[in-house]
Short mmCIF file of N, CA, C and O in Angstrom, two decimals:
data_model
loop_
_atom_site.label_atom_id
_atom_site.label_comp_id
_atom_site.label_asym_id
_atom_site.label_seq_id
_atom_site.Cartn_x
_atom_site.Cartn_y
_atom_site.Cartn_z
N UNK A 1 0.84 -1.18 0.00
CA UNK A 1 0.00 0.00 0.00
C UNK A 1 0.88 1.24 0.00
O UNK A 1 1.87 1.33 0.71
N UNK A 2 0.52 2.20 -0.84
CA UNK A 2 1.24 3.47 -0.87
C UNK A 2 0.85 4.29 0.35
O UNK A 2 -0.31 4.32 0.75
N UNK A 3 1.84 4.98 0.92
CA UNK A 3 1.56 5.77 2.13
C UNK A 3 0.72 6.99 1.81
O UNK A 3 -0.14 7.40 2.59
N UNK A 4 0.94 7.63 0.66
CA UNK A 4 0.22 8.85 0.32
C UNK A 4 -0.79 8.59 -0.79
O UNK A 4 -0.51 7.85 -1.73
N UNK A 5 -1.96 9.24 -0.69
CA UNK A 5 -3.01 9.09 -1.68
C UNK A 5 -3.46 10.47 -2.13
O UNK A 5 -3.78 11.32 -1.31
N UNK A 6 -3.47 10.68 -3.46
CA UNK A 6 -3.96 11.95 -4.02
C UNK A 6 -5.48 11.91 -4.00
O UNK A 6 -6.09 11.00 -4.55
N UNK A 7 -6.09 12.93 -3.36
CA UNK A 7 -7.55 12.96 -3.28
C UNK A 7 -8.17 14.11 -4.06
O UNK A 7 -9.39 14.17 -4.19
N UNK A 8 -7.34 15.04 -4.57
CA UNK A 8 -7.87 16.17 -5.31
C UNK A 8 -6.80 16.70 -6.26
O UNK A 8 -5.61 16.72 -5.91
N UNK A 9 -7.21 17.11 -7.45
CA UNK A 9 -6.29 17.70 -8.42
C UNK A 9 -7.03 18.76 -9.22
O UNK A 9 -8.19 18.55 -9.61
N UNK A 10 -6.36 19.90 -9.45
CA UNK A 10 -6.95 21.00 -10.21
C UNK A 10 -5.86 21.64 -11.06
O UNK A 10 -4.76 21.87 -10.57
N UNK A 11 -6.16 21.95 -12.30
CA UNK A 11 -5.24 22.67 -13.16
C UNK A 11 -4.51 21.78 -14.14
O UNK A 11 -4.54 20.56 -14.06
N UNK A 12 -3.82 22.46 -15.10
CA UNK A 12 -3.05 21.75 -16.11
C UNK A 12 -1.59 22.21 -16.06
O UNK A 12 -0.72 21.44 -15.70
N UNK A 13 -1.33 23.46 -16.40
CA UNK A 13 0.05 23.96 -16.35
C UNK A 13 0.46 24.30 -14.92
O UNK A 13 1.57 24.02 -14.49
N UNK A 14 -0.43 24.94 -14.21
CA UNK A 14 -0.25 25.17 -12.78
C UNK A 14 -1.23 24.24 -12.08
O UNK A 14 -2.43 24.34 -12.30
N UNK A 15 -0.71 23.34 -11.26
CA UNK A 15 -1.59 22.36 -10.63
C UNK A 15 -1.58 22.50 -9.12
O UNK A 15 -0.58 22.91 -8.52
N UNK A 16 -2.71 22.19 -8.54
CA UNK A 16 -2.87 22.11 -7.09
C UNK A 16 -3.38 20.71 -6.79
O UNK A 16 -4.33 20.25 -7.42
N UNK A 17 -2.76 20.04 -5.83
CA UNK A 17 -3.18 18.70 -5.46
C UNK A 17 -3.24 18.59 -3.94
O UNK A 17 -2.46 19.23 -3.24
N UNK A 18 -4.16 17.79 -3.47
CA UNK A 18 -4.23 17.49 -2.04
C UNK A 18 -3.90 16.02 -1.87
O UNK A 18 -4.49 15.16 -2.54
N UNK A 19 -2.94 15.75 -0.99
CA UNK A 19 -2.48 14.39 -0.71
C UNK A 19 -2.74 14.08 0.75
O UNK A 19 -2.56 14.94 1.61
N UNK A 20 -3.14 12.85 1.04
CA UNK A 20 -3.39 12.42 2.41
C UNK A 20 -2.36 11.35 2.79
O UNK A 20 -2.14 10.41 2.04
N UNK A 21 -1.75 11.55 3.96
CA UNK A 21 -0.86 10.54 4.54
C UNK A 21 -1.75 9.46 5.15
O UNK A 21 -2.50 9.74 6.09
N UNK A 22 -1.72 8.26 4.62
CA UNK A 22 -2.61 7.19 5.07
C UNK A 22 -2.29 6.69 6.48
O UNK A 22 -3.12 6.03 7.10
N UNK A 23 -1.10 7.00 6.99
CA UNK A 23 -0.75 6.57 8.35
C UNK A 23 -1.24 7.57 9.40
O UNK A 23 -1.67 7.18 10.47
N UNK A 24 -1.14 8.87 9.10
CA UNK A 24 -1.50 9.89 10.08
C UNK A 24 -2.81 10.60 9.77
O UNK A 24 -3.39 11.24 10.64
N UNK A 25 -3.26 10.55 8.51
CA UNK A 25 -4.46 11.26 8.08
C UNK A 25 -4.22 12.73 7.76
O UNK A 25 -5.14 13.43 7.35
N UNK A 26 -3.00 13.21 7.93
CA UNK A 26 -2.68 14.62 7.68
C UNK A 26 -2.76 14.91 6.18
O UNK A 26 -2.29 14.11 5.36
N UNK A 27 -3.38 16.05 5.83
CA UNK A 27 -3.53 16.48 4.44
C UNK A 27 -2.42 17.46 4.07
O UNK A 27 -2.06 18.33 4.87
N UNK A 28 -1.91 17.31 2.84
CA UNK A 28 -0.86 18.19 2.33
C UNK A 28 -1.31 18.81 1.03
O UNK A 28 -2.00 18.19 0.22
N UNK A 29 -0.91 20.06 0.80
CA UNK A 29 -1.18 20.77 -0.45
C UNK A 29 0.11 20.81 -1.26
O UNK A 29 1.15 21.26 -0.76
N UNK A 30 0.04 20.32 -2.49
CA UNK A 30 1.16 20.35 -3.42
C UNK A 30 0.79 21.29 -4.56
O UNK A 30 -0.28 21.17 -5.14
N UNK A 31 1.67 22.26 -4.84
CA UNK A 31 1.46 23.18 -5.96
C UNK A 31 2.63 23.03 -6.91
O UNK A 31 3.80 23.06 -6.48
N UNK A 32 2.33 22.87 -8.19
CA UNK A 32 3.37 22.70 -9.20
C UNK A 32 3.14 23.71 -10.31
O UNK A 32 2.02 23.86 -10.80
N UNK A 33 4.20 24.43 -10.68
CA UNK A 33 4.10 25.44 -11.74
C UNK A 33 5.39 25.40 -12.54
O UNK A 33 6.45 25.81 -12.05
N UNK A 34 5.32 24.89 -13.76
CA UNK A 34 6.51 24.78 -14.60
C UNK A 34 7.50 23.81 -14.00
O UNK A 34 7.18 22.66 -13.75
N UNK A 35 8.72 24.29 -13.72
CA UNK A 35 9.75 23.41 -13.17
C UNK A 35 9.91 23.57 -11.66
O UNK A 35 10.89 23.11 -11.09
N UNK A 36 8.96 24.23 -11.02
CA UNK A 36 9.06 24.39 -9.56
C UNK A 36 7.77 23.93 -8.89
O UNK A 36 6.74 23.78 -9.54
N UNK A 37 7.87 23.68 -7.61
CA UNK A 37 6.70 23.24 -6.87
C UNK A 37 6.94 23.38 -5.38
O UNK A 37 8.06 23.67 -4.94
N UNK A 38 5.92 23.15 -4.62
CA UNK A 38 6.05 23.24 -3.18
C UNK A 38 5.01 22.40 -2.48
O UNK A 38 3.92 22.17 -3.00
N UNK A 39 5.37 21.92 -1.30
CA UNK A 39 4.50 21.07 -0.50
C UNK A 39 4.38 21.68 0.89
O UNK A 39 5.37 22.11 1.47
N UNK A 40 3.14 21.73 1.42
CA UNK A 40 2.92 22.25 2.75
C UNK A 40 1.74 21.53 3.39
O UNK A 40 0.90 20.98 2.70
N UNK A 41 1.72 21.54 4.70
CA UNK A 41 0.58 20.97 5.42
C UNK A 41 -0.63 21.85 5.16
O UNK A 41 -0.55 23.08 5.18
N UNK A 42 -1.77 21.24 4.88
CA UNK A 42 -3.01 21.97 4.66
C UNK A 42 -3.61 22.30 6.03
O UNK A 42 -3.80 21.41 6.86
N UNK A 43 -3.87 23.60 6.27
CA UNK A 43 -4.35 24.05 7.57
C UNK A 43 -5.82 24.45 7.51
O UNK A 43 -6.30 24.94 6.50
N UNK A 44 -6.52 24.26 8.65
CA UNK A 44 -7.91 24.68 8.73
C UNK A 44 -7.97 26.15 9.16
O UNK A 44 -6.95 26.83 9.28
N UNK A 45 -9.18 26.65 9.40
CA UNK A 45 -9.36 28.07 9.74
C UNK A 45 -8.76 28.45 11.08
O UNK A 45 -8.55 29.64 11.36
N UNK A 46 -8.42 27.46 11.92
CA UNK A 46 -7.79 27.72 13.22
C UNK A 46 -6.28 27.54 13.20
O UNK A 46 -5.63 27.62 14.23
N UNK A 47 -5.72 27.25 12.02
CA UNK A 47 -4.28 27.08 11.89
C UNK A 47 -3.80 25.69 12.28
O UNK A 47 -2.61 25.48 12.44
N UNK A 48 -4.72 24.74 12.39
CA UNK A 48 -4.35 23.36 12.74
C UNK A 48 -4.38 22.50 11.49
O UNK A 48 -5.16 22.76 10.56
N UNK A 49 -3.55 21.45 11.43
CA UNK A 49 -3.53 20.59 10.24
C UNK A 49 -4.90 19.94 10.00
O UNK A 49 -5.59 19.55 10.94
N UNK A 50 -5.27 19.86 8.72
CA UNK A 50 -6.48 19.15 8.32
C UNK A 50 -6.16 17.67 8.39
O UNK A 50 -5.18 17.20 7.81
N UNK A 51 -6.98 16.91 9.13
CA UNK A 51 -6.76 15.48 9.29
C UNK A 51 -7.99 14.73 8.80
O UNK A 51 -9.11 15.02 9.22
N UNK A 52 -7.77 13.77 7.91
CA UNK A 52 -8.82 12.91 7.41
C UNK A 52 -8.81 11.64 8.24
O UNK A 52 -7.76 11.02 8.44
N UNK A 53 -9.99 11.25 8.75
CA UNK A 53 -10.07 10.00 9.52
C UNK A 53 -9.82 8.82 8.60
O UNK A 53 -10.44 8.71 7.54
N UNK A 54 -8.92 7.97 8.99
CA UNK A 54 -8.55 6.80 8.19
C UNK A 54 -9.40 5.61 8.61
O UNK A 54 -9.61 5.35 9.75
#
């Protein structure tokens, strides 16, 4: 089983994806634009990590 699962994707040249860590449930936002990209923990309105119940 893969540890991370992509649950959302938007865009073509500039993409936004949401990935879930299947062990912890923590959600991550991945943004890719051309030859660069970045990954960060997805936060809720209170500044806490978004966690999906596994």
